JSON list of C-alpha atoms and ligand atoms in Angstrom, two decimals:
[
{"chain": "A", "resi": 1, "resn": "MET", "atom": "CA", "xyz": [-21.36, 21.20, -42.42]},
{"chain": "A", "resi": 2, "resn": "ILE", "atom": "CA", "xyz": [-18.42, 21.23, -40.03]},
{"chain": "A", "resi": 3, "resn": "ILE", "atom": "CA", "xyz": [-14.81, 20.82, -41.10]},
{"chain": "A", "resi": 4, "resn": "ALA", "atom": "CA", "xyz": [-12.22, 20.09, -38.42]},
{"chain": "A", "resi": 5, "resn": "GLY", "atom": "CA", "xyz": [-8.51, 19.66, -39.07]},
{"chain": "A", "resi": 6, "resn": "ASN", "atom": "CA", "xyz": [-6.60, 17.35, -36.72]},
{"chain": "A", "resi": 7, "resn": "TRP", "atom": "CA", "xyz": [-2.94, 18.22, -37.13]},
{"chain": "A", "resi": 8, "resn": "LYS", "atom": "CA", "xyz": [-1.86, 15.33, -34.88]},
{"chain": "A", "resi": 9, "resn": "MET", "atom": "CA", "xyz": [1.86, 15.63, -33.98]},
{"chain": "A", "resi": 10, "resn": "PHE", "atom": "CA", "xyz": [2.67, 17.85, -36.95]},
{"chain": "A", "resi": 11, "resn": "ARG", "atom": "CA", "xyz": [3.46, 21.52, -36.76]},
{"chain": "A", "resi": 12, "resn": "GLY", "atom": "CA", "xyz": [0.83, 22.29, -39.39]},
{"chain": "A", "resi": 13, "resn": "PRO", "atom": "CA", "xyz": [0.35, 25.36, -41.62]},
{"chain": "A", "resi": 14, "resn": "ASP", "atom": "CA", "xyz": [0.74, 28.95, -40.50]},
{"chain": "A", "resi": 15, "resn": "PRO", "atom": "CA", "xyz": [-2.46, 29.67, -38.50]},
{"chain": "A", "resi": 16, "resn": "HIS", "atom": "CA", "xyz": [-2.59, 33.21, -39.88]},
{"chain": "A", "resi": 17, "resn": "ALA", "atom": "CA", "xyz": [-2.85, 31.82, -43.41]},
{"chain": "A", "resi": 18, "resn": "LEU", "atom": "CA", "xyz": [-6.09, 30.05, -42.39]},
{"chain": "A", "resi": 19, "resn": "GLY", "atom": "CA", "xyz": [-7.78, 33.27, -41.30]},
{"chain": "A", "resi": 20, "resn": "GLY", "atom": "CA", "xyz": [-10.73, 33.32, -43.70]},
{"chain": "A", "resi": 21, "resn": "LEU", "atom": "CA", "xyz": [-11.67, 29.65, -43.34]},
{"chain": "A", "resi": 22, "resn": "ASP", "atom": "CA", "xyz": [-14.78, 28.48, -41.54]},
{"chain": "A", "resi": 23, "resn": "ALA", "atom": "CA", "xyz": [-13.23, 25.50, -39.79]},
{"chain": "A", "resi": 24, "resn": "ILE", "atom": "CA", "xyz": [-12.08, 24.02, -36.51]},
{"chain": "A", "resi": 25, "resn": "VAL", "atom": "CA", "xyz": [-8.37, 23.36, -36.08]},
{"chain": "A", "resi": 26, "resn": "ALA", "atom": "CA", "xyz": [-6.83, 20.96, -33.56]},
{"chain": "A", "resi": 27, "resn": "PRO", "atom": "CA", "xyz": [-3.10, 21.70, -33.53]},
{"chain": "A", "resi": 28, "resn": "PRO", "atom": "CA", "xyz": [-0.49, 20.22, -31.19]},
{"chain": "A", "resi": 29, "resn": "PHE", "atom": "CA", "xyz": [-0.45, 21.88, -27.75]},
{"chain": "A", "resi": 30, "resn": "THR", "atom": "CA", "xyz": [2.49, 24.15, -28.62]},
{"chain": "A", "resi": 31, "resn": "ARG", "atom": "CA", "xyz": [0.50, 25.83, -31.40]},
{"chain": "A", "resi": 32, "resn": "LEU", "atom": "CA", "xyz": [-2.77, 26.33, -29.56]},
{"chain": "A", "resi": 33, "resn": "ARG", "atom": "CA", "xyz": [-1.99, 29.92, -28.66]},
{"chain": "A", "resi": 34, "resn": "ASP", "atom": "CA", "xyz": [-0.98, 30.82, -32.23]},
{"chain": "A", "resi": 35, "resn": "CYS", "atom": "CA", "xyz": [-4.26, 29.40, -33.54]},
{"chain": "A", "resi": 36, "resn": "VAL", "atom": "CA", "xyz": [-6.33, 31.23, -30.91]},
{"chain": "A", "resi": 37, "resn": "ASP", "atom": "CA", "xyz": [-4.47, 34.46, -31.66]},
{"chain": "A", "resi": 38, "resn": "ALA", "atom": "CA", "xyz": [-5.17, 33.99, -35.38]},
{"chain": "A", "resi": 39, "resn": "GLY", "atom": "CA", "xyz": [-8.88, 33.95, -34.56]},
{"chain": "A", "resi": 40, "resn": "LEU", "atom": "CA", "xyz": [-9.39, 30.27, -35.39]},
{"chain": "A", "resi": 41, "resn": "THR", "atom": "CA", "xyz": [-11.87, 28.02, -33.62]},
{"chain": "A", "resi": 42, "resn": "THR", "atom": "CA", "xyz": [-9.28, 25.99, -31.80]},
{"chain": "A", "resi": 43, "resn": "TYR", "atom": "CA", "xyz": [-9.57, 22.57, -30.19]},
{"chain": "A", "resi": 44, "resn": "ALA", "atom": "CA", "xyz": [-6.97, 20.65, -28.19]},
{"chain": "A", "resi": 45, "resn": "GLN", "atom": "CA", "xyz": [-6.28, 17.07, -29.25]},
{"chain": "A", "resi": 46, "resn": "ASN", "atom": "CA", "xyz": [-7.02, 15.75, -25.76]},
{"chain": "A", "resi": 47, "resn": "VAL", "atom": "CA", "xyz": [-8.04, 16.92, -22.29]},
{"chain": "A", "resi": 48, "resn": "HIS", "atom": "CA", "xyz": [-7.82, 15.42, -18.80]},
{"chain": "A", "resi": 49, "resn": "TRP", "atom": "CA", "xyz": [-10.79, 14.88, -16.47]},
{"chain": "A", "resi": 50, "resn": "GLU", "atom": "CA", "xyz": [-9.28, 16.63, -13.44]},
{"chain": "A", "resi": 51, "resn": "ALA", "atom": "CA", "xyz": [-8.88, 20.41, -13.23]},
{"chain": "A", "resi": 52, "resn": "GLU", "atom": "CA", "xyz": [-5.34, 20.01, -11.90]},
{"chain": "A", "resi": 53, "resn": "GLY", "atom": "CA", "xyz": [-3.17, 17.43, -10.18]},
{"chain": "A", "resi": 54, "resn": "ALA", "atom": "CA", "xyz": [-0.18, 15.14, -10.46]},
{"chain": "A", "resi": 55, "resn": "PHE", "atom": "CA", "xyz": [-0.85, 13.92, -14.01]},
{"chain": "A", "resi": 56, "resn": "THR", "atom": "CA", "xyz": [2.40, 14.38, -15.91]},
{"chain": "A", "resi": 57, "resn": "GLY", "atom": "CA", "xyz": [1.90, 15.01, -19.60]},
{"chain": "A", "resi": 58, "resn": "GLU", "atom": "CA", "xyz": [-1.79, 15.92, -19.31]},
{"chain": "A", "resi": 59, "resn": "ILE", "atom": "CA", "xyz": [-3.66, 19.22, -19.68]},
{"chain": "A", "resi": 60, "resn": "SER", "atom": "CA", "xyz": [-6.97, 20.25, -18.13]},
{"chain": "A", "resi": 61, "resn": "ALA", "atom": "CA", "xyz": [-10.11, 21.93, -19.42]},
{"chain": "A", "resi": 62, "resn": "PRO", "atom": "CA", "xyz": [-9.69, 25.09, -17.26]},
{"chain": "A", "resi": 63, "resn": "MET", "atom": "CA", "xyz": [-6.12, 25.44, -18.59]},
{"chain": "A", "resi": 64, "resn": "LEU", "atom": "CA", "xyz": [-7.37, 25.21, -22.16]},
{"chain": "A", "resi": 65, "resn": "LEU", "atom": "CA", "xyz": [-10.17, 27.68, -21.51]},
{"chain": "A", "resi": 66, "resn": "GLU", "atom": "CA", "xyz": [-7.68, 30.12, -20.02]},
{"chain": "A", "resi": 67, "resn": "LEU", "atom": "CA", "xyz": [-5.80, 29.98, -23.31]},
{"chain": "A", "resi": 68, "resn": "GLY", "atom": "CA", "xyz": [-8.95, 30.77, -25.31]},
{"chain": "A", "resi": 69, "resn": "VAL", "atom": "CA", "xyz": [-9.40, 27.25, -26.64]},
{"chain": "A", "resi": 70, "resn": "THR", "atom": "CA", "xyz": [-12.98, 26.33, -27.64]},
{"chain": "A", "resi": 71, "resn": "GLY", "atom": "CA", "xyz": [-13.00, 22.56, -27.40]},
{"chain": "A", "resi": 72, "resn": "ALA", "atom": "CA", "xyz": [-11.12, 19.29, -27.39]},
{"chain": "A", "resi": 73, "resn": "LEU", "atom": "CA", "xyz": [-11.02, 16.00, -29.21]},
{"chain": "A", "resi": 74, "resn": "VAL", "atom": "CA", "xyz": [-11.33, 12.95, -26.98]},
{"chain": "A", "resi": 75, "resn": "GLY", "atom": "CA", "xyz": [-10.96, 9.26, -27.71]},
{"chain": "A", "resi": 76, "resn": "HIS", "atom": "CA", "xyz": [-9.10, 9.53, -30.99]},
{"chain": "A", "resi": 77, "resn": "SER", "atom": "CA", "xyz": [-8.20, 6.02, -32.10]},
{"chain": "A", "resi": 78, "resn": "GLU", "atom": "CA", "xyz": [-4.50, 6.88, -31.92]},
{"chain": "A", "resi": 79, "resn": "ARG", "atom": "CA", "xyz": [-5.01, 7.66, -28.21]},
{"chain": "A", "resi": 80, "resn": "ARG", "atom": "CA", "xyz": [-6.90, 4.40, -27.74]},
{"chain": "A", "resi": 81, "resn": "GLN", "atom": "CA", "xyz": [-4.40, 2.34, -29.78]},
{"chain": "A", "resi": 82, "resn": "TYR", "atom": "CA", "xyz": [-1.04, 3.72, -28.71]},
{"chain": "A", "resi": 83, "resn": "PHE", "atom": "CA", "xyz": [-1.71, 5.23, -25.29]},
{"chain": "A", "resi": 84, "resn": "GLY", "atom": "CA", "xyz": [-4.12, 2.74, -23.80]},
{"chain": "A", "resi": 85, "resn": "GLU", "atom": "CA", "xyz": [-7.10, 5.03, -23.44]},
{"chain": "A", "resi": 86, "resn": "THR", "atom": "CA", "xyz": [-10.24, 3.17, -22.43]},
{"chain": "A", "resi": 87, "resn": "ASP", "atom": "CA", "xyz": [-13.92, 3.82, -23.05]},
{"chain": "A", "resi": 88, "resn": "GLU", "atom": "CA", "xyz": [-14.26, 4.79, -19.40]},
{"chain": "A", "resi": 89, "resn": "GLY", "atom": "CA", "xyz": [-11.36, 7.24, -19.54]},
{"chain": "A", "resi": 90, "resn": "VAL", "atom": "CA", "xyz": [-12.61, 8.77, -22.78]},
{"chain": "A", "resi": 91, "resn": "ALA", "atom": "CA", "xyz": [-16.06, 9.24, -21.25]},
{"chain": "A", "resi": 92, "resn": "ARG", "atom": "CA", "xyz": [-14.56, 10.91, -18.16]},
{"chain": "A", "resi": 93, "resn": "ARG", "atom": "CA", "xyz": [-12.52, 13.26, -20.33]},
{"chain": "A", "resi": 94, "resn": "ALA", "atom": "CA", "xyz": [-15.59, 14.20, -22.38]},
{"chain": "A", "resi": 95, "resn": "ARG", "atom": "CA", "xyz": [-17.78, 14.75, -19.32]},
{"chain": "A", "resi": 96, "resn": "ALA", "atom": "CA", "xyz": [-15.23, 16.95, -17.55]},
{"chain": "A", "resi": 97, "resn": "ALA", "atom": "CA", "xyz": [-14.53, 19.02, -20.65]},
{"chain": "A", "resi": 98, "resn": "LEU", "atom": "CA", "xyz": [-18.23, 19.68, -21.24]},
{"chain": "A", "resi": 99, "resn": "ALA", "atom": "CA", "xyz": [-18.82, 20.49, -17.57]},
{"chain": "A", "resi": 100, "resn": "ALA", "atom": "CA", "xyz": [-15.98, 23.02, -17.66]},
{"chain": "A", "resi": 101, "resn": "GLY", "atom": "CA", "xyz": [-17.44, 24.75, -20.72]},
{"chain": "A", "resi": 102, "resn": "LEU", "atom": "CA", "xyz": [-15.46, 23.27, -23.62]},
{"chain": "A", "resi": 103, "resn": "ALA", "atom": "CA", "xyz": [-17.00, 21.74, -26.72]},
{"chain": "A", "resi": 104, "resn": "VAL", "atom": "CA", "xyz": [-16.03, 18.12, -27.40]},
{"chain": "A", "resi": 105, "resn": "ILE", "atom": "CA", "xyz": [-15.56, 15.97, -30.48]},
{"chain": "A", "resi": 106, "resn": "ALA", "atom": "CA", "xyz": [-15.66, 12.40, -29.20]},
{"chain": "A", "resi": 107, "resn": "CYS", "atom": "CA", "xyz": [-14.18, 9.90, -31.65]},
{"chain": "A", "resi": 108, "resn": "VAL", "atom": "CA", "xyz": [-15.38, 6.34, -32.18]},
{"chain": "A", "resi": 109, "resn": "GLY", "atom": "CA", "xyz": [-14.72, 3.67, -34.78]},
{"chain": "A", "resi": 110, "resn": "GLU", "atom": "CA", "xyz": [-13.89, 0.04, -35.37]},
{"chain": "A", "resi": 111, "resn": "THR", "atom": "CA", "xyz": [-10.64, -1.60, -36.45]},
{"chain": "A", "resi": 112, "resn": "GLN", "atom": "CA", "xyz": [-10.30, -3.65, -39.62]},
{"chain": "A", "resi": 113, "resn": "GLU", "atom": "CA", "xyz": [-10.34, -6.85, -37.58]},
{"chain": "A", "resi": 114, "resn": "GLU", "atom": "CA", "xyz": [-13.52, -5.83, -35.77]},
{"chain": "A", "resi": 115, "resn": "ARG", "atom": "CA", "xyz": [-15.20, -4.99, -39.08]},
{"chain": "A", "resi": 116, "resn": "ASP", "atom": "CA", "xyz": [-14.07, -8.31, -40.61]},
{"chain": "A", "resi": 117, "resn": "GLU", "atom": "CA", "xyz": [-15.51, -10.17, -37.61]},
{"chain": "A", "resi": 118, "resn": "GLY", "atom": "CA", "xyz": [-18.86, -8.40, -38.09]},
{"chain": "A", "resi": 119, "resn": "ASP", "atom": "CA", "xyz": [-18.43, -6.54, -34.82]},
{"chain": "A", "resi": 120, "resn": "THR", "atom": "CA", "xyz": [-18.74, -2.96, -36.07]},
{"chain": "A", "resi": 121, "resn": "GLU", "atom": "CA", "xyz": [-22.10, -2.27, -34.45]},
{"chain": "A", "resi": 122, "resn": "THR", "atom": "CA", "xyz": [-21.11, -3.91, -31.17]},
{"chain": "A", "resi": 123, "resn": "VAL", "atom": "CA", "xyz": [-17.95, -1.78, -30.98]},
{"chain": "A", "resi": 124, "resn": "LEU", "atom": "CA", "xyz": [-19.87, 1.40, -31.78]},
{"chain": "A", "resi": 125, "resn": "GLN", "atom": "CA", "xyz": [-22.52, 0.48, -29.22]},
{"chain": "A", "resi": 126, "resn": "ILE", "atom": "CA", "xyz": [-19.88, 0.13, -26.50]},
{"chain": "A", "resi": 127, "resn": "GLN", "atom": "CA", "xyz": [-17.91, 3.26, -27.44]},
{"chain": "A", "resi": 128, "resn": "VAL", "atom": "CA", "xyz": [-20.91, 5.52, -28.01]},
{"chain": "A", "resi": 129, "resn": "GLY", "atom": "CA", "xyz": [-22.71, 4.01, -25.01]},
{"chain": "A", "resi": 130, "resn": "ALA", "atom": "CA", "xyz": [-19.90, 5.03, -22.67]},
{"chain": "A", "resi": 131, "resn": "ILE", "atom": "CA", "xyz": [-20.00, 8.61, -23.98]},
{"chain": "A", "resi": 132, "resn": "ARG", "atom": "CA", "xyz": [-23.80, 8.75, -23.85]},
{"chain": "A", "resi": 133, "resn": "ASN", "atom": "CA", "xyz": [-23.90, 7.47, -20.27]},
{"chain": "A", "resi": 134, "resn": "ALA", "atom": "CA", "xyz": [-21.36, 10.06, -19.17]},
{"chain": "A", "resi": 135, "resn": "CYS", "atom": "CA", "xyz": [-22.53, 13.09, -21.16]},
{"chain": "A", "resi": 136, "resn": "GLY", "atom": "CA", "xyz": [-26.07, 12.55, -22.43]},
{"chain": "A", "resi": 137, "resn": "MET", "atom": "CA", "xyz": [-27.26, 14.69, -25.35]},
{"chain": "A", "resi": 138, "resn": "HIS", "atom": "CA", "xyz": [-25.11, 17.68, -24.49]},
{"chain": "A", "resi": 139, "resn": "ASP", "atom": "CA", "xyz": [-25.42, 20.51, -27.00]},
{"chain": "A", "resi": 140, "resn": "ARG", "atom": "CA", "xyz": [-21.64, 21.09, -27.09]},
{"chain": "A", "resi": 141, "resn": "LEU", "atom": "CA", "xyz": [-20.97, 17.42, -27.84]},
{"chain": "A", "resi": 142, "resn": "LEU", "atom": "CA", "xyz": [-20.15, 16.28, -31.37]},
{"chain": "A", "resi": 143, "resn": "LEU", "atom": "CA", "xyz": [-19.16, 12.78, -32.41]},
{"chain": "A", "resi": 144, "resn": "ALA", "atom": "CA", "xyz": [-16.71, 11.65, -35.06]},
{"chain": "A", "resi": 145, "resn": "TYR", "atom": "CA", "xyz": [-16.92, 8.28, -36.80]},
{"chain": "A", "resi": 146, "resn": "GLU", "atom": "CA", "xyz": [-13.37, 7.37, -37.69]},
{"chain": "A", "resi": 147, "resn": "PRO", "atom": "CA", "xyz": [-13.02, 3.77, -38.86]},
{"chain": "A", "resi": 148, "resn": "VAL", "atom": "CA", "xyz": [-9.48, 2.88, -37.82]},
{"chain": "A", "resi": 149, "resn": "TRP", "atom": "CA", "xyz": [-8.82, 1.10, -41.12]},
{"chain": "A", "resi": 150, "resn": "ALA", "atom": "CA", "xyz": [-9.41, 4.34, -43.02]},
{"chain": "A", "resi": 151, "resn": "ILE", "atom": "CA", "xyz": [-7.14, 6.61, -40.96]},
{"chain": "A", "resi": 152, "resn": "GLY", "atom": "CA", "xyz": [-3.95, 7.63, -42.73]},
{"chain": "A", "resi": 153, "resn": "THR", "atom": "CA", "xyz": [-4.26, 4.64, -45.05]},
{"chain": "A", "resi": 154, "resn": "GLY", "atom": "CA", "xyz": [-5.68, 6.31, -48.13]},
{"chain": "A", "resi": 155, "resn": "ARG", "atom": "CA", "xyz": [-8.64, 3.92, -47.79]},
{"chain": "A", "resi": 156, "resn": "THR", "atom": "CA", "xyz": [-11.85, 5.86, -47.33]},
{"chain": "A", "resi": 157, "resn": "ALA", "atom": "CA", "xyz": [-15.13, 4.34, -46.24]},
{"chain": "A", "resi": 158, "resn": "THR", "atom": "CA", "xyz": [-17.57, 4.33, -49.14]},
{"chain": "A", "resi": 159, "resn": "PRO", "atom": "CA", "xyz": [-20.28, 6.96, -48.74]},
{"chain": "A", "resi": 160, "resn": "GLU", "atom": "CA", "xyz": [-22.75, 4.11, -48.07]},
{"chain": "A", "resi": 161, "resn": "THR", "atom": "CA", "xyz": [-20.57, 2.55, -45.36]},
{"chain": "A", "resi": 162, "resn": "ALA", "atom": "CA", "xyz": [-20.12, 5.94, -43.71]},
{"chain": "A", "resi": 163, "resn": "GLN", "atom": "CA", "xyz": [-23.85, 6.68, -43.95]},
{"chain": "A", "resi": 164, "resn": "ASP", "atom": "CA", "xyz": [-24.78, 3.32, -42.36]},
{"chain": "A", "resi": 165, "resn": "ALA", "atom": "CA", "xyz": [-22.37, 3.85, -39.47]},
{"chain": "A", "resi": 166, "resn": "HIS", "atom": "CA", "xyz": [-23.47, 7.45, -38.93]},
{"chain": "A", "resi": 167, "resn": "ALA", "atom": "CA", "xyz": [-27.14, 6.51, -38.89]},
{"chain": "A", "resi": 168, "resn": "PHE", "atom": "CA", "xyz": [-26.38, 3.74, -36.40]},
{"chain": "A", "resi": 169, "resn": "ILE", "atom": "CA", "xyz": [-24.39, 6.10, -34.16]},
{"chain": "A", "resi": 170, "resn": "LYS", "atom": "CA", "xyz": [-27.22, 8.66, -34.22]},
{"chain": "A", "resi": 171, "resn": "SER", "atom": "CA", "xyz": [-29.68, 5.93, -33.22]},
{"chain": "A", "resi": 172, "resn": "LEU", "atom": "CA", "xyz": [-27.55, 5.56, -30.07]},
{"chain": "A", "resi": 173, "resn": "LEU", "atom": "CA", "xyz": [-26.86, 9.24, -29.42]},
{"chain": "A", "resi": 174, "resn": "ASP", "atom": "CA", "xyz": [-28.51, 11.87, -31.57]},
{"chain": "A", "resi": 175, "resn": "ARG", "atom": "CA", "xyz": [-25.73, 14.41, -32.01]},
{"chain": "A", "resi": 176, "resn": "PRO", "atom": "CA", "xyz": [-23.98, 15.61, -35.22]},
{"chain": "A", "resi": 177, "resn": "VAL", "atom": "CA", "xyz": [-21.45, 13.07, -36.50]},
{"chain": "A", "resi": 178, "resn": "LEU", "atom": "CA", "xyz": [-18.34, 14.01, -38.49]},
{"chain": "A", "resi": 179, "resn": "TYR", "atom": "CA", "xyz": [-16.65, 11.45, -40.74]},
{"chain": "A", "resi": 180, "resn": "GLY", "atom": "CA", "xyz": [-12.89, 10.95, -40.47]},
{"chain": "A", "resi": 181, "resn": "GLY", "atom": "CA", "xyz": [-10.55, 8.72, -42.43]},
{"chain": "A", "resi": 182, "resn": "SER", "atom": "CA", "xyz": [-8.62, 9.77, -45.54]},
{"chain": "A", "resi": 183, "resn": "VAL", "atom": "CA", "xyz": [-10.97, 12.64, -46.38]},
{"chain": "A", "resi": 184, "resn": "LYS", "atom": "CA", "xyz": [-9.55, 14.51, -49.38]},
{"chain": "A", "resi": 185, "resn": "PRO", "atom": "CA", "xyz": [-10.88, 17.19, -51.71]},
{"chain": "A", "resi": 186, "resn": "ASP", "atom": "CA", "xyz": [-11.74, 14.52, -54.30]},
{"chain": "A", "resi": 187, "resn": "ASN", "atom": "CA", "xyz": [-13.89, 12.34, -52.02]},
{"chain": "A", "resi": 188, "resn": "ALA", "atom": "CA", "xyz": [-15.36, 14.95, -49.66]},
{"chain": "A", "resi": 189, "resn": "ASP", "atom": "CA", "xyz": [-18.32, 15.91, -51.83]},
{"chain": "A", "resi": 190, "resn": "GLU", "atom": "CA", "xyz": [-19.72, 12.36, -52.01]},
{"chain": "A", "resi": 191, "resn": "LEU", "atom": "CA", "xyz": [-19.20, 11.74, -48.30]},
{"chain": "A", "resi": 192, "resn": "MET", "atom": "CA", "xyz": [-20.73, 15.02, -47.22]},
{"chain": "A", "resi": 193, "resn": "SER", "atom": "CA", "xyz": [-23.76, 14.55, -49.41]},
{"chain": "A", "resi": 194, "resn": "GLN", "atom": "CA", "xyz": [-24.86, 11.62, -47.22]},
{"chain": "A", "resi": 195, "resn": "PRO", "atom": "CA", "xyz": [-27.81, 12.60, -45.03]},
{"chain": "A", "resi": 196, "resn": "ASP", "atom": "CA", "xyz": [-26.20, 11.66, -41.70]},
{"chain": "A", "resi": 197, "resn": "VAL", "atom": "CA", "xyz": [-22.68, 12.93, -42.44]},
{"chain": "A", "resi": 198, "resn": "ASP", "atom": "CA", "xyz": [-22.54, 16.33, -40.75]},
{"chain": "A", "resi": 199, "resn": "GLY", "atom": "CA", "xyz": [-18.96, 17.22, -41.60]},
{"chain": "A", "resi": 200, "resn": "ALA", "atom": "CA", "xyz": [-15.44, 15.86, -41.65]},
{"chain": "A", "resi": 201, "resn": "LEU", "atom": "CA", "xyz": [-12.54, 15.38, -39.25]},
{"chain": "A", "resi": 202, "resn": "VAL", "atom": "CA", "xyz": [-9.53, 15.63, -41.49]},
{"chain": "A", "resi": 203, "resn": "GLY", "atom": "CA", "xyz": [-5.97, 14.50, -40.75]},
{"chain": "A", "resi": 204, "resn": "GLY", "atom": "CA", "xyz": [-3.40, 14.58, -43.54]},
{"chain": "A", "resi": 205, "resn": "ALA", "atom": "CA", "xyz": [-5.33, 16.86, -45.90]},
{"chain": "A", "resi": 206, "resn": "SER", "atom": "CA", "xyz": [-5.66, 19.50, -43.17]},
{"chain": "A", "resi": 207, "resn": "LEU", "atom": "CA", "xyz": [-1.88, 20.02, -43.14]},
{"chain": "A", "resi": 208, "resn": "ASP", "atom": "CA", "xyz": [-1.86, 21.38, -46.66]},
{"chain": "A", "resi": 209, "resn": "LEU", "atom": "CA", "xyz": [-3.36, 24.84, -47.01]},
{"chain": "A", "resi": 210, "resn": "ASP", "atom": "CA", "xyz": [-4.77, 24.30, -50.49]},
{"chain": "A", "resi": 211, "resn": "SER", "atom": "CA", "xyz": [-6.44, 20.99, -49.76]},
{"chain": "A", "resi": 212, "resn": "PHE", "atom": "CA", "xyz": [-7.85, 22.21, -46.43]},
{"chain": "A", "resi": 213, "resn": "ALA", "atom": "CA", "xyz": [-9.24, 25.33, -48.12]},
{"chain": "A", "resi": 214, "resn": "ALA", "atom": "CA", "xyz": [-10.75, 23.13, -50.86]},
{"chain": "A", "resi": 215, "resn": "LEU", "atom": "CA", "xyz": [-12.43, 20.96, -48.22]},
{"chain": "A", "resi": 216, "resn": "CYS", "atom": "CA", "xyz": [-13.89, 24.02, -46.51]},
{"chain": "A", "resi": 217, "resn": "LEU", "atom": "CA", "xyz": [-15.25, 25.21, -49.84]},
{"chain": "A", "resi": 218, "resn": "THR", "atom": "CA", "xyz": [-16.84, 21.81, -50.53]},
{"chain": "A", "resi": 219, "resn": "ALA", "atom": "CA", "xyz": [-18.41, 21.84, -47.08]},
{"chain": "A", "resi": 220, "resn": "SER", "atom": "CA", "xyz": [-19.86, 25.30, -47.62]},
{"chain": "A", "resi": 221, "resn": "HIS", "atom": "CA", "xyz": [-21.72, 24.00, -50.71]},
{"chain": "A", "resi": 222, "resn": "SER", "atom": "CA", "xyz": [-22.97, 20.75, -49.13]},
{"chain": "B", "resi": 1, "resn": "13P", "atom": "P1", "xyz": [-6.44, 11.10, -42.17]},
{"chain": "B", "resi": 1, "resn": "13P", "atom": "O1", "xyz": [-7.35, 12.12, -42.77]},
{"chain": "B", "resi": 1, "resn": "13P", "atom": "O2", "xyz": [-4.98, 11.43, -42.34]},
{"chain": "B", "resi": 1, "resn": "13P", "atom": "O3", "xyz": [-6.79, 9.70, -42.60]},
{"chain": "B", "resi": 1, "resn": "13P", "atom": "O4", "xyz": [-6.68, 11.14, -40.58]},
{"chain": "B", "resi": 1, "resn": "13P", "atom": "C1", "xyz": [-7.98, 11.07, -40.10]},
{"chain": "B", "resi": 1, "resn": "13P", "atom": "C2", "xyz": [-7.96, 11.38, -38.64]},
{"chain": "B", "resi": 1, "resn": "13P", "atom": "O5", "xyz": [-7.45, 10.61, -37.84]},
{"chain": "B", "resi": 1, "resn": "13P", "atom": "C3", "xyz": [-8.54, 12.65, -38.20]},
{"chain": "B", "resi": 1, "resn": "13P", "atom": "O6", "xyz": [-8.67, 12.70, -36.81]}
]
């Protein structure tokens, strides 16, 4: 069971206080070095497809590796929604990161509107398909199912809804799939007991030391 904390654009807890936890952390870029120095398995929240170049505001896989970073998230829905990232761009980011030697958590998931229209599987097919075509079944590639309607809303997918989506995603690309979307200590056990839920990508609850530690403990028993 894998627990990953996505700190988004929050400073997050003191990395040294997380020392004993078996978890991935994805802090903002300014805290990457602190997390690496604290001995944490550290992921960036994004990574560019080129090794270097005139790409203001971006960071490359070799730069992250130089810092001691282990992996990167790509395709988070907030990147897709607010910064115009496309399936093609996400796939390029994932492919380049893997080729350089990073691990990748590639995020997919449907919006509320897409779910209401009955388009969940079509959306997942397109998003996962782009990643599969670019990366194949790479052993450093993980996926995260993050239904957009459950992110930061307090609305969690039911364990059955998560299980159905995870099984569908694995039928497209058979890699471990983390669930993300309002995971908290009080719902983690049920979610992680689903056969195709291989861990959690946690936003808000990863910013609080006690709740993140509780999630790690739950994961260690699942
Ligand atoms: P929340 O756990 O705050 O809903 O965020 C989920 C997420 O986006 C993790 O990447």
